[in-house]
Amino acid sequence: MSLDELYTSPQIAKRLGVTRQRVDQLVDAGQLPQPLGRSGNTRLWRASDIELALAGNDPTNGRLATPNWDKLPVPDAPLRLDVDEVLTISGAWIAQPPRVHVRIWRGPVAGTLRTVVLYGALAESHGIIVNFAETVARSIAAQYLSVGEARSAWWFGFWPRGFPRKELSIDYVSFAFPRASGSGGLLDALLRRGSRDAWTGEFEEPVWQKVERTDFARVLGSVPDLDYPPGTYTVAVVTALAAGQRPAVIDFDPRQLRTQLHHLTSLHSYRQALLAGASDRPGLPALPLLAADGQAESARTAEALGIAVRVLVPDALGAVEDYRGLSTTQDAGSTLVERQFHQLGQAEGALLARYAEMPDGQLSAGAVYRALTTVRTLAAALSDQAETDGEHADPVLLEALSAAEPELVSVRHLLDPSLIDDPGPSPHAVSTLGDAEDAYLATISWWGPASGDSHRRVALLGHVWERDHEDLRSGYDPYGRMVLHNPTTGALAFERPRTLPSTPYPDAAEIVATPGNMTAFVLLPDGRCDILPTDPRYNFDDITWGYGGTGPDVFAQALAFAVLPHPDPERPLSLNDRPEQTRTVMLEITEGGSQHDPFRISIATLRARAAPDPS
């Protein structure tokens, strides 16, 4: 036996980070094995015995220790795979119960029983194994392990290639299961009762350590299946492999090429019908709606649909090229998963080629903006048809238009970045009715919804608790924005604007806001009350104040956008475009004061403070 295979007492003390006297105490208490023998006055332990003991329980803090993988004893024979299935995790605060791939191996190693748990980050719920690691471990323990195994098992987390990084990853996860008292404890009681939801605390000092594949194979005595091609570590694939199907054959479409082609075909079909002068055609239920306003309007709609198809084509072509490259490259995981890529049909290929060859001159900023306006109008009309079971309801066309809308926005910004697009109102609800909200409610006309506005009401309803739906009334503010309000419960939802006010706010107006409601209002001297718009170029639109952070920054951006003057209103300045003095003042206004007190400032005061120093 070589010296590399032996530990001395000082080496064990250094390994544990304790004193030599503590090592003696642990040996006497039976928490570490007795020495193998002596060399003179030096006691010697077999390194593998110490590592095996530490892997079961670190006596310094009760937590499973990180083994020394080089000195770890290998199994007498490959460990037996006893569990290979997908487990639904209960007790995680996620809308859809997440699932993980659980594999458990067992077998004898150096006179003891080794249990190894590997839980994998499936594509359907990959974040679960980090964000809810304790919940995952508890669920696995309650389902598959005895109390002793729950404490002594070796736990590993697995991410396949492609998530979160290009290479696959295995992490050794060291848990200290919480103990209530004595040698039993809380986990023991939970397992015996079969409870998986009674405790949601954290394990003590969990450790995550990246483990090489060779080290993990050493732990098992065999090489497990790990080489899933990127995007294929799914419930269906794992289930097929566990059932003995090898390779698992799947339709592989991570970029949703089939869906994209479905959208393109739908838009193209309507465009062709409009260009042919048709006002009705079987299979195109919304066609009369699109052609209702005469030949000129039909031509404009056809132009918009053509541009919508054109802006969708690049992503579809990118998916085709991506799939072509993947299908001709030999993947290391092909023995596990056979990916079947969508093959373009002749008609699909011709359709992509036709629109890809559309002259770039037809994609002017003005043409794209007209198309964007038409697409949004059509989508709103189709949303109403869907909500009222109208005869022209067409979910296929509505889905295609919804897919084209963000691409049109993106192309328009590429063609002229200085133009600001109106993304439409942002549905929002408030939790507390303060002076600002009361002033706003006083200006509402309670009627409706108007014909054609059912989709707007549905969008607002999604922001109101179901318990508030009874006695909910609908109305419109002086700017035509829809409002929902329950006078009994105080529930309030409205359409928050993200575009410049139609006319500049007068100096006599005031900006007021209630803490916690994330929205500011503008009290006008004529009695109207407007909602302060937020800058559509900013990713967030919830405003707060009284501290340094994202909310006050959003508020400062909104004030600069909606209140300060713009030399060219069609190309409004952002806060970052303003002089440094102005930027500083705007942030001082929104970051100052108390976040728990109402916000109030006059437009005149704000403009005076933000004006550049003439000197």
Coordinates of C-alpha atoms in Angstrom, one line a residue:
M1 CA 0.0 0.0 0.0
S2 CA 1.5 3.4 -1.0
L3 CA 1.7 6.5 1.2
D4 CA -0.8 8.2 -1.1
E5 CA -3.4 5.7 0.0
L6 CA -2.9 6.5 3.7
Y7 CA -3.8 9.4 6.0
T8 CA -2.1 10.5 9.2
S9 CA -3.9 12.2 12.1
P10 CA -2.5 15.7 11.1
Q11 CA -3.7 15.1 7.5
I12 CA -7.2 14.2 8.7
A13 CA -7.3 17.3 10.9
K14 CA -6.3 19.5 7.9
R15 CA -8.8 17.7 5.7
L16 CA -11.6 18.5 8.3
G17 CA -10.3 21.9 9.3
V18 CA -10.2 20.9 13.0
T19 CA -7.5 20.2 15.6
R20 CA -5.8 16.9 16.1
Q21 CA -7.5 16.6 19.5
R22 CA -10.9 16.9 17.7
V23 CA -9.9 14.0 15.4
D24 CA -9.2 11.9 18.5
Q25 CA -12.6 12.7 19.9
L26 CA -14.3 11.8 16.6
V27 CA -12.5 8.5 16.5
D28 CA -13.4 7.7 20.1
A29 CA -17.1 8.7 19.4
G30 CA -17.2 6.3 16.4
Q31 CA -17.8 9.1 13.9
L32 CA -14.4 8.3 12.2
P33 CA -13.0 4.8 11.7
Q34 CA -10.3 3.3 13.9
P35 CA -6.7 3.6 12.5
L36 CA -5.5 0.8 10.3
G37 CA -2.2 0.6 12.3
R38 CA 0.9 2.6 13.3
S39 CA 4.2 3.5 11.9
G40 CA 6.3 4.3 14.9
N41 CA 4.2 6.8 16.9
T42 CA 2.2 7.8 13.9
R43 CA -1.3 6.4 13.5
L44 CA -2.4 5.6 9.9
W45 CA -5.8 5.3 8.3
R46 CA -6.7 4.0 5.0
A47 CA -7.6 7.1 3.0
S48 CA -10.6 5.5 1.3
D49 CA -12.0 4.6 4.8
I50 CA -11.8 8.3 5.9
E51 CA -13.3 9.5 2.6
L52 CA -16.1 7.0 2.8
A53 CA -16.9 8.1 6.3
L54 CA -16.8 11.8 5.4
A55 CA -19.0 11.2 2.4
G56 CA -21.7 9.9 4.7
N57 CA -21.5 12.7 7.3
D58 CA -19.1 15.5 8.0
P59 CA -18.7 15.4 11.8
T60 CA -17.6 19.1 11.9
N61 CA -20.9 20.5 11.0
G62 CA -23.4 17.7 10.4
R63 CA -23.2 18.3 6.6
L64 CA -22.3 15.8 4.0
A65 CA -18.7 16.6 3.1
T66 CA -17.2 17.1 -0.3
P67 CA -15.3 13.9 -1.0
N68 CA -11.7 13.7 -2.3
W69 CA -12.7 12.1 -5.6
D70 CA -9.1 10.7 -6.3
K71 CA -9.1 8.7 -3.1
L72 CA -12.7 7.6 -3.2
P73 CA -13.1 3.8 -3.3
V74 CA -14.8 2.4 -6.4
P75 CA -17.7 0.0 -6.1
D76 CA -17.1 -3.7 -5.9
A77 CA -19.3 -3.9 -9.1
P78 CA -21.2 -1.3 -11.0
L79 CA -24.0 0.1 -8.8
R80 CA -27.5 -1.1 -9.6
L81 CA -29.9 1.4 -11.2
D82 CA -33.0 1.0 -9.1
V83 CA -34.9 4.2 -10.1
D84 CA -35.1 5.8 -13.5
E85 CA -38.2 8.0 -13.8
V86 CA -39.7 11.4 -13.9
L87 CA -41.0 12.8 -10.5
T88 CA -43.5 15.6 -10.1
I89 CA -42.3 17.9 -7.3
S90 CA -45.0 19.0 -4.9
G91 CA -44.6 22.0 -2.7
A92 CA -42.9 24.3 -5.2
W93 CA -44.5 27.7 -5.7
I94 CA -44.8 27.4 -9.5
A95 CA -48.1 27.5 -11.5
Q96 CA -47.4 24.2 -13.2
P97 CA -45.9 21.5 -10.8
P98 CA -42.3 21.0 -12.0
R99 CA -40.8 17.6 -12.7
V100 CA -37.3 16.3 -12.5
H101 CA -35.6 13.2 -13.9
V102 CA -34.6 11.0 -10.9
R103 CA -32.0 8.2 -11.1
I104 CA -31.0 6.3 -8.0
W105 CA -28.2 3.7 -7.9
R106 CA -27.4 1.3 -5.0
G107 CA -24.7 -1.2 -4.3
P108 CA -21.9 -2.4 -1.9
V109 CA -18.7 -0.4 -1.7
A110 CA -15.9 -1.4 0.7
G111 CA -18.3 -3.2 3.1
T112 CA -20.9 -0.5 3.1
L113 CA -24.0 0.3 1.0
R114 CA -23.7 3.3 -1.3
T115 CA -26.8 5.2 -2.5
V116 CA -26.3 7.7 -5.3
V117 CA -29.1 10.1 -6.3
L118 CA -28.9 12.0 -9.6
Y119 CA -31.7 14.5 -10.3
G120 CA -31.8 16.2 -13.7
A121 CA -32.9 19.5 -15.0
L122 CA -35.5 18.6 -17.6
A123 CA -36.2 21.1 -20.3
E124 CA -39.8 21.6 -19.1
S125 CA -38.8 22.8 -15.7
H126 CA -35.0 23.2 -15.6
G127 CA -34.8 25.9 -13.0
I128 CA -36.3 23.7 -10.3
I129 CA -33.2 21.9 -9.3
V130 CA -31.5 25.1 -8.2
N131 CA -34.3 27.4 -7.1
F132 CA -36.1 24.7 -5.1
A133 CA -33.2 22.3 -4.3
E134 CA -34.5 21.6 -0.8
T135 CA -38.0 20.9 -2.1
V136 CA -36.6 18.5 -4.7
A137 CA -34.4 16.6 -2.3
R138 CA -37.3 16.3 0.2
S139 CA -39.7 15.0 -2.5
I140 CA -37.1 12.5 -3.7
A141 CA -36.4 11.3 -0.2
A142 CA -40.0 10.9 0.7
Q143 CA -40.8 9.0 -2.5
Y144 CA -37.8 6.6 -2.9
L145 CA -35.4 6.6 0.2
S146 CA -35.5 5.3 3.7
V147 CA -34.7 7.7 6.5
G148 CA -31.1 6.5 6.7
E149 CA -30.6 6.7 2.9
A150 CA -32.0 10.3 3.0
R151 CA -29.2 11.3 5.3
S152 CA -26.3 9.2 3.8
A153 CA -27.2 9.3 0.1
W154 CA -24.8 11.1 -2.3
W155 CA -26.8 13.8 -4.1
F156 CA -25.9 15.1 -7.6
G157 CA -27.6 17.6 -9.8
F158 CA -27.4 17.3 -13.6
W159 CA -27.7 19.8 -16.4
P160 CA -27.5 18.5 -20.0
R161 CA -25.6 20.1 -22.8
G162 CA -27.1 23.4 -23.9
F163 CA -28.4 24.4 -20.5
P164 CA -27.3 26.6 -18.8
R165 CA -24.0 26.4 -20.7
K166 CA -22.9 24.6 -23.8
E167 CA -21.2 21.7 -22.0
L168 CA -23.1 19.4 -19.6
S169 CA -22.6 19.8 -15.9
I170 CA -22.8 17.5 -12.9
D171 CA -22.7 19.1 -9.4
Y172 CA -22.2 17.3 -6.1
V173 CA -24.9 18.7 -3.8
S174 CA -24.1 18.4 -0.1
F175 CA -27.1 18.8 2.2
A176 CA -27.4 18.8 5.9
F177 CA -31.0 17.6 6.5
P178 CA -32.4 19.6 9.4
R179 CA -32.7 17.9 12.7
A180 CA -35.2 18.8 15.4
S181 CA -33.4 17.1 18.2
G182 CA -31.3 14.1 19.0
S183 CA -30.5 11.5 16.4
G184 CA -33.9 11.7 14.8
G185 CA -35.2 15.0 13.6
L186 CA -37.7 16.8 11.5
L187 CA -36.9 15.1 8.2
D188 CA -37.3 11.7 9.9
A189 CA -40.7 12.6 11.1
L190 CA -41.8 14.0 7.8
L191 CA -40.6 10.9 5.9
R192 CA -42.4 8.5 8.3
R193 CA -45.6 10.5 7.9
G194 CA -45.2 10.6 4.2
S195 CA -45.6 14.3 4.3
R196 CA -43.9 16.3 1.4
D197 CA -45.4 19.7 2.0
A198 CA -45.4 20.3 5.8
W199 CA -42.0 21.9 5.8
T200 CA -40.6 24.5 3.5
G201 CA -37.4 25.6 5.3
E202 CA -33.9 25.5 3.9
F203 CA -31.3 22.9 4.4
E204 CA -28.2 24.0 6.3
E205 CA -25.2 25.2 4.3
P206 CA -25.7 23.3 1.1
V207 CA -22.6 23.0 -1.0
W208 CA -22.5 22.8 -4.8
Q209 CA -19.3 21.5 -6.4
K210 CA -18.8 20.8 -10.0
V211 CA -17.8 17.1 -10.6
E212 CA -16.1 15.7 -13.6
R213 CA -17.8 13.0 -15.6
T214 CA -14.9 10.6 -14.9
D215 CA -15.3 11.2 -11.1
F216 CA -19.1 10.6 -11.3
A217 CA -18.4 7.4 -13.3
R218 CA -16.0 6.4 -10.5
V219 CA -18.7 6.8 -7.9
L220 CA -21.1 4.5 -9.9
G221 CA -18.6 2.1 -11.3
S222 CA -20.2 2.7 -14.7
V223 CA -20.9 5.4 -17.2
P224 CA -24.5 6.6 -17.2
D225 CA -26.5 8.2 -20.0
L226 CA -25.6 11.9 -20.0
D227 CA -25.1 12.9 -23.6
Y228 CA -28.5 14.2 -24.4
P229 CA -28.4 16.4 -27.5
P230 CA -29.2 20.0 -26.6
G231 CA -32.9 20.6 -26.3
T232 CA -33.8 16.9 -26.0
Y233 CA -33.7 16.3 -22.3
T234 CA -37.4 16.2 -22.0
V235 CA -40.0 14.1 -20.1
A236 CA -40.9 12.3 -23.3
V237 CA -37.3 11.3 -24.1
V238 CA -36.5 10.2 -20.6
T239 CA -39.7 8.2 -20.4
A240 CA -38.9 6.5 -23.8
L241 CA -35.3 5.7 -22.7
A242 CA -36.5 4.3 -19.4
A243 CA -38.9 2.0 -21.2
G244 CA -36.0 0.6 -23.3
Q245 CA -36.4 2.6 -26.5
R246 CA -32.9 3.4 -27.7
P247 CA -32.5 5.7 -29.4
A248 CA -35.6 7.7 -28.5
V249 CA -37.0 9.0 -31.8
I250 CA -38.5 12.5 -31.6
D251 CA -39.8 15.3 -33.8
F252 CA -37.3 18.0 -33.1
D253 CA -38.4 21.6 -33.6
P254 CA -37.0 23.9 -30.9
R255 CA -37.3 26.9 -33.1
Q256 CA -41.0 26.1 -33.9
L257 CA -40.5 26.1 -37.7
R258 CA -43.8 24.3 -38.2
T259 CA -45.6 27.0 -36.3
Q260 CA -43.8 29.7 -38.2
L261 CA -44.7 28.2 -41.5
H262 CA -48.3 27.9 -40.4
H263 CA -48.3 31.6 -39.6
L264 CA -46.7 32.5 -43.0
T265 CA -49.2 30.3 -44.9
S266 CA -52.2 31.8 -43.1
L267 CA -51.2 35.4 -43.8
H268 CA -50.3 34.6 -47.4
S269 CA -53.6 32.9 -48.1
Y270 CA -55.6 36.0 -46.9
R271 CA -53.3 38.3 -48.9
Q272 CA -53.8 36.2 -52.1
A273 CA -57.6 36.3 -51.6
L274 CA -57.6 40.1 -51.1
L275 CA -55.4 40.6 -54.2
A276 CA -57.9 38.5 -56.2
G277 CA -60.7 40.7 -55.1
A278 CA -62.5 37.9 -53.1
S279 CA -64.7 38.9 -50.2
D280 CA -65.5 35.4 -49.1
R281 CA -63.7 32.0 -49.4
P282 CA -64.2 28.7 -47.6
G283 CA -61.5 28.2 -44.9
L284 CA -60.9 31.9 -44.5
P285 CA -63.6 33.0 -42.1
A286 CA -62.2 36.5 -41.4
L287 CA -61.9 37.4 -45.1
P288 CA -65.2 39.5 -45.2
L289 CA -63.9 41.4 -42.2
L290 CA -60.6 42.2 -44.0
A291 CA -62.3 43.2 -47.2
A292 CA -65.3 45.0 -45.7
D293 CA -64.3 48.6 -46.5
G294 CA -63.9 48.4 -50.3
Q295 CA -61.2 47.8 -52.8
A296 CA -58.8 50.5 -51.6
E297 CA -58.9 49.2 -48.0
S298 CA -58.5 45.6 -49.2
A299 CA -55.4 46.7 -51.1
R300 CA -53.9 48.3 -48.0
T301 CA -54.7 45.2 -46.0
A302 CA -53.1 43.0 -48.6
E303 CA -50.0 45.2 -48.5
A304 CA -49.8 45.0 -44.7
L305 CA -50.2 41.2 -44.8
G306 CA -47.4 41.0 -47.4
I307 CA -45.0 43.0 -45.2
A308 CA -46.1 40.9 -42.2
V309 CA -45.0 37.8 -44.0
R310 CA -41.8 39.4 -45.2
V311 CA -40.7 40.3 -41.6
L312 CA -41.4 36.7 -40.4
V313 CA -39.4 35.1 -43.2
P314 CA -35.8 35.7 -41.9
D315 CA -36.4 33.8 -38.7
A316 CA -38.0 30.9 -40.6
L317 CA -35.1 30.8 -43.0
G318 CA -32.7 30.8 -40.0
A319 CA -34.5 27.8 -38.5
V320 CA -34.2 26.0 -41.8
E321 CA -30.5 26.6 -42.1
D322 CA -30.0 25.7 -38.4
Y323 CA -31.8 22.4 -38.8
R324 CA -29.9 21.7 -42.0
G325 CA -26.6 22.1 -40.1
L326 CA -27.7 20.0 -37.1
S327 CA -29.0 17.2 -39.3
T328 CA -25.7 16.8 -41.1
T329 CA -23.6 16.9 -38.0
Q330 CA -22.9 13.8 -36.0
D331 CA -23.9 14.4 -32.5
A332 CA -22.4 12.5 -29.5
G333 CA -25.9 11.9 -28.2
S334 CA -27.3 10.3 -31.4
T335 CA -27.2 6.9 -29.8
L336 CA -29.6 8.2 -27.1
V337 CA -31.8 10.5 -29.2
E338 CA -32.6 10.5 -32.9
R339 CA -33.8 14.0 -33.8
Q340 CA -36.1 14.2 -36.8
F341 CA -36.1 17.7 -38.3
H342 CA -38.9 19.2 -40.3
Q343 CA -38.2 19.0 -44.0
L344 CA -39.5 21.8 -46.2
G345 CA -42.1 20.8 -48.7
Q346 CA -41.9 22.3 -52.2
A347 CA -44.7 24.7 -51.6
E348 CA -43.2 25.9 -48.3
G349 CA -39.8 26.4 -49.9
A350 CA -41.3 28.4 -52.7
L351 CA -43.3 30.6 -50.3
L352 CA -40.1 31.4 -48.3
A353 CA -38.1 32.2 -51.4
R354 CA -40.9 34.4 -52.8
Y355 CA -41.1 36.7 -49.8
A356 CA -37.4 36.6 -49.2
E357 CA -36.9 38.1 -52.7
M358 CA -39.3 41.0 -52.0
P359 CA -37.4 44.2 -52.8
D360 CA -36.0 46.0 -49.7
G361 CA -37.4 49.2 -51.1
Q362 CA -40.9 48.0 -50.1
L363 CA -39.8 47.9 -46.5
S364 CA -39.6 51.7 -45.8
A365 CA -40.3 53.0 -42.3
G366 CA -43.6 54.4 -43.4
A367 CA -44.7 51.2 -45.1
V368 CA -43.8 49.1 -42.1
Y369 CA -45.6 51.5 -39.8
R370 CA -48.8 51.4 -41.9
A371 CA -48.5 47.6 -41.8
L372 CA -48.1 47.6 -38.0
T373 CA -51.1 49.8 -37.6
T374 CA -53.2 47.6 -39.8
V375 CA -52.0 44.4 -38.1
R376 CA -52.9 45.8 -34.7
T377 CA -56.4 46.9 -35.9
L378 CA -57.1 43.5 -37.4
A379 CA -55.9 41.7 -34.3
A380 CA -58.2 43.9 -32.1
A381 CA -61.2 43.2 -34.4
L382 CA -60.4 39.4 -34.3
S383 CA -60.1 39.5 -30.5
D384 CA -63.6 40.9 -30.4
Q385 CA -64.8 38.2 -32.7
A386 CA -63.3 35.5 -30.5
E387 CA -64.8 37.0 -27.3
T388 CA -68.3 37.4 -28.8
D389 CA -68.3 34.1 -30.9
G390 CA -68.6 36.3 -34.0
E391 CA -69.0 34.7 -37.4
H392 CA -65.6 35.9 -38.5
A393 CA -63.7 34.5 -35.5
D394 CA -60.4 33.1 -36.7
P395 CA -57.9 32.0 -34.1
V396 CA -55.3 30.9 -36.7
L397 CA -55.1 34.3 -38.3
L398 CA -55.2 36.1 -34.9
E399 CA -52.2 34.0 -33.8
A400 CA -50.3 34.8 -37.0
L401 CA -51.0 38.5 -36.6
S402 CA -49.8 38.4 -33.0
A403 CA -46.6 36.7 -34.1
A404 CA -46.0 39.4 -36.8
E405 CA -46.6 42.4 -34.5
P406 CA -43.3 42.4 -32.5
E407 CA -41.3 41.6 -35.7
L408 CA -42.9 44.7 -37.4
V409 CA -42.0 46.8 -34.3
S410 CA -38.4 45.5 -34.4
V411 CA -38.0 46.2 -38.2
R412 CA -39.5 49.7 -37.9
H413 CA -37.0 50.5 -35.2
L414 CA -34.2 49.2 -37.3
L415 CA -35.2 51.3 -40.3
D416 CA -35.5 54.5 -38.2
P417 CA -34.3 54.1 -34.6
S418 CA -35.3 57.7 -33.8
L419 CA -39.0 57.0 -34.3
I420 CA -41.0 56.0 -31.1
D421 CA -43.6 53.4 -31.6
D422 CA -46.8 53.4 -29.5
P423 CA -47.0 49.8 -28.2
G424 CA -50.5 50.4 -27.0
P425 CA -51.7 50.7 -23.4
S426 CA -50.4 48.5 -20.6
P427 CA -53.1 46.9 -18.4
H428 CA -52.5 47.8 -14.8
A429 CA -54.3 47.4 -11.4
V430 CA -53.7 49.3 -8.2
S431 CA -54.0 48.0 -4.7
T432 CA -54.8 51.1 -2.7
L433 CA -57.2 54.0 -3.6
G434 CA -55.5 57.2 -2.6
D435 CA -56.2 60.8 -3.4
A436 CA -54.7 60.4 -6.9
E437 CA -57.0 57.4 -7.7
D438 CA -60.0 59.1 -6.2
A439 CA -59.4 62.1 -8.5
Y440 CA -59.1 59.8 -11.5
L441 CA -62.3 57.9 -10.7
A442 CA -64.2 61.2 -10.4
T443 CA -63.6 61.8 -14.2
I444 CA -64.8 58.4 -15.4
S445 CA -68.0 57.9 -17.5
W446 CA -69.5 54.6 -16.3
W447 CA -70.9 52.8 -19.3
G448 CA -69.8 50.1 -21.7
P449 CA -67.9 48.3 -22.8
A450 CA -68.5 49.7 -26.2
S451 CA -69.0 47.5 -29.2
G452 CA -65.6 46.2 -30.4
D453 CA -64.0 46.7 -27.0
S454 CA -64.6 43.3 -25.4
H455 CA -60.9 42.3 -25.9
R456 CA -59.8 45.4 -23.9
R457 CA -62.1 44.4 -21.1
V458 CA -60.8 40.9 -21.0
A459 CA -57.2 42.2 -20.9
L460 CA -58.1 44.3 -17.8
L461 CA -60.0 41.5 -16.2
G462 CA -56.8 39.4 -16.1
H463 CA -55.4 42.0 -13.6
V464 CA -58.3 41.9 -11.2
W465 CA -58.8 39.2 -8.6
E466 CA -61.7 36.9 -9.4
R467 CA -63.3 37.7 -6.1
D468 CA -63.7 41.3 -7.3
H469 CA -65.5 40.4 -10.5
E470 CA -69.0 40.6 -8.9
D471 CA -70.4 44.2 -9.1
L472 CA -67.5 45.2 -11.4
R473 CA -68.4 48.2 -13.6
S474 CA -66.9 49.4 -16.8
G475 CA -66.2 52.9 -17.9
Y476 CA -64.0 55.2 -19.9
D477 CA -61.8 58.1 -18.8
P478 CA -61.7 61.5 -20.7
Y479 CA -59.0 60.0 -23.0
G480 CA -61.0 57.0 -24.1
R481 CA -59.1 54.5 -21.9
M482 CA -61.1 51.7 -20.4
V483 CA -61.5 51.4 -16.7
L484 CA -62.8 48.6 -14.4
H485 CA -63.8 49.4 -10.8
N486 CA -65.6 47.6 -8.0
P487 CA -67.1 50.2 -5.7
T488 CA -67.5 47.6 -2.9
T489 CA -64.0 46.1 -2.8
G490 CA -62.1 49.0 -4.2
A491 CA -60.6 47.0 -7.1
L492 CA -59.4 49.3 -9.9
A493 CA -57.8 48.5 -13.2
F494 CA -57.1 50.8 -16.2
E495 CA -55.1 51.1 -19.4
R496 CA -51.8 52.8 -18.6
P497 CA -50.6 54.8 -21.7
R498 CA -47.1 54.5 -23.2
T499 CA -47.2 57.4 -25.7
L500 CA -46.8 61.2 -25.5
P501 CA -49.8 63.1 -24.4
S502 CA -51.8 64.6 -27.3
T503 CA -51.1 68.1 -26.0
P504 CA -48.3 69.3 -23.6
Y505 CA -49.3 69.4 -19.9
P506 CA -49.9 73.0 -18.7
D507 CA -47.6 74.4 -15.9
A508 CA -50.6 74.6 -13.6
A509 CA -51.0 70.8 -13.6
E510 CA -49.8 68.5 -10.8
I511 CA -48.3 65.0 -10.8
V512 CA -49.6 62.9 -7.9
A513 CA -49.1 59.3 -6.9
T514 CA -50.0 56.9 -4.1
P515 CA -47.3 54.7 -2.5
G516 CA -47.4 51.1 -3.8
N517 CA -49.6 51.6 -6.8
M518 CA -46.8 51.9 -9.3
T519 CA -48.6 54.6 -11.3
A520 CA -48.7 58.4 -11.3
F521 CA -51.6 60.7 -12.4
V522 CA -51.7 64.2 -13.8
L523 CA -54.3 66.5 -12.3
L524 CA -55.2 69.1 -14.9
P525 CA -56.6 72.6 -14.1
D526 CA -59.7 71.9 -16.2
G527 CA -60.8 69.1 -13.9
R528 CA -59.5 66.2 -16.0
C529 CA -57.1 63.6 -14.6
D530 CA -54.7 61.9 -17.0
I531 CA -52.4 58.9 -16.3
L532 CA -48.7 59.7 -16.6
P533 CA -47.4 57.8 -19.6
T534 CA -44.2 55.8 -19.3
D535 CA -41.4 55.9 -21.9
P536 CA -42.0 52.9 -24.3
R537 CA -38.3 52.7 -24.9
Y538 CA -37.8 51.5 -21.4
N539 CA -38.3 47.8 -20.5
F540 CA -40.2 48.5 -17.3
D541 CA -43.2 50.6 -16.5
D542 CA -43.8 50.3 -12.8
I543 CA -42.9 53.6 -11.0
T544 CA -41.8 54.1 -7.4
W545 CA -39.9 56.8 -5.6
G546 CA -37.9 57.6 -2.4
Y547 CA -34.9 55.4 -2.9
G548 CA -32.2 54.6 -5.5
G549 CA -33.4 51.8 -7.8
T550 CA -35.2 50.7 -10.9
G551 CA -38.6 52.1 -9.9
P552 CA -37.4 55.7 -9.4
D553 CA -35.3 55.4 -12.6
V554 CA -38.5 54.4 -14.5
F555 CA -40.3 57.4 -12.9
A556 CA -37.5 59.8 -13.9
Q557 CA -37.6 58.4 -17.5
A558 CA -41.4 58.9 -17.5
L559 CA -41.3 62.4 -16.3
A560 CA -38.7 63.4 -18.8
F561 CA -40.7 61.7 -21.6
A562 CA -44.1 63.1 -20.7
V563 CA -43.5 66.5 -19.1
L564 CA -40.3 68.0 -20.5
P565 CA -40.4 69.7 -23.9
H566 CA -39.2 67.9 -27.0
P567 CA -37.7 69.8 -30.0
D568 CA -39.2 67.2 -32.4
P569 CA -42.2 65.4 -30.8
E570 CA -42.0 62.6 -33.4
R571 CA -38.5 61.9 -32.1
P572 CA -38.8 62.5 -28.4
L573 CA -35.7 62.8 -26.3
S574 CA -35.0 60.1 -23.7
L575 CA -33.7 61.0 -20.3
N576 CA -30.2 59.9 -21.4
D577 CA -30.4 62.5 -24.3
R578 CA -30.9 65.3 -21.9
P579 CA -28.1 67.4 -20.4
E580 CA -26.3 65.9 -17.4
Q581 CA -27.8 68.6 -15.1
T582 CA -31.3 67.6 -16.1
R583 CA -30.6 63.9 -15.6
T584 CA -29.3 64.6 -12.2
V585 CA -32.3 66.8 -11.2
M586 CA -34.8 64.2 -12.4
L587 CA -33.3 61.4 -10.4
E588 CA -33.1 63.7 -7.3
I589 CA -36.8 64.4 -7.7
T590 CA -37.7 60.7 -7.9
E591 CA -35.2 59.3 -5.5
G592 CA -35.7 61.9 -2.8
G593 CA -38.4 62.0 -0.1
S594 CA -40.0 58.9 1.5
Q595 CA -41.3 56.0 -0.5
H596 CA -44.1 55.6 2.0
D597 CA -45.5 59.1 1.5
P598 CA -47.6 60.3 -1.4
F599 CA -45.7 61.9 -4.3
R600 CA -46.8 65.4 -5.5
I601 CA -45.1 68.0 -7.6
S602 CA -46.4 70.7 -9.9
I603 CA -45.4 70.7 -13.6
A604 CA -44.1 74.2 -13.3
T605 CA -41.8 73.3 -10.4
L606 CA -40.5 70.2 -12.2
R607 CA -39.8 72.1 -15.5
A608 CA -38.1 74.9 -13.6
R609 CA -35.8 72.6 -11.7
A610 CA -35.0 70.5 -14.8
A611 CA -34.2 73.5 -17.1
P612 CA -30.5 73.7 -18.0
D613 CA -28.5 76.4 -16.1
P614 CA -28.2 79.3 -18.7
S615 CA -24.7 80.0 -17.3

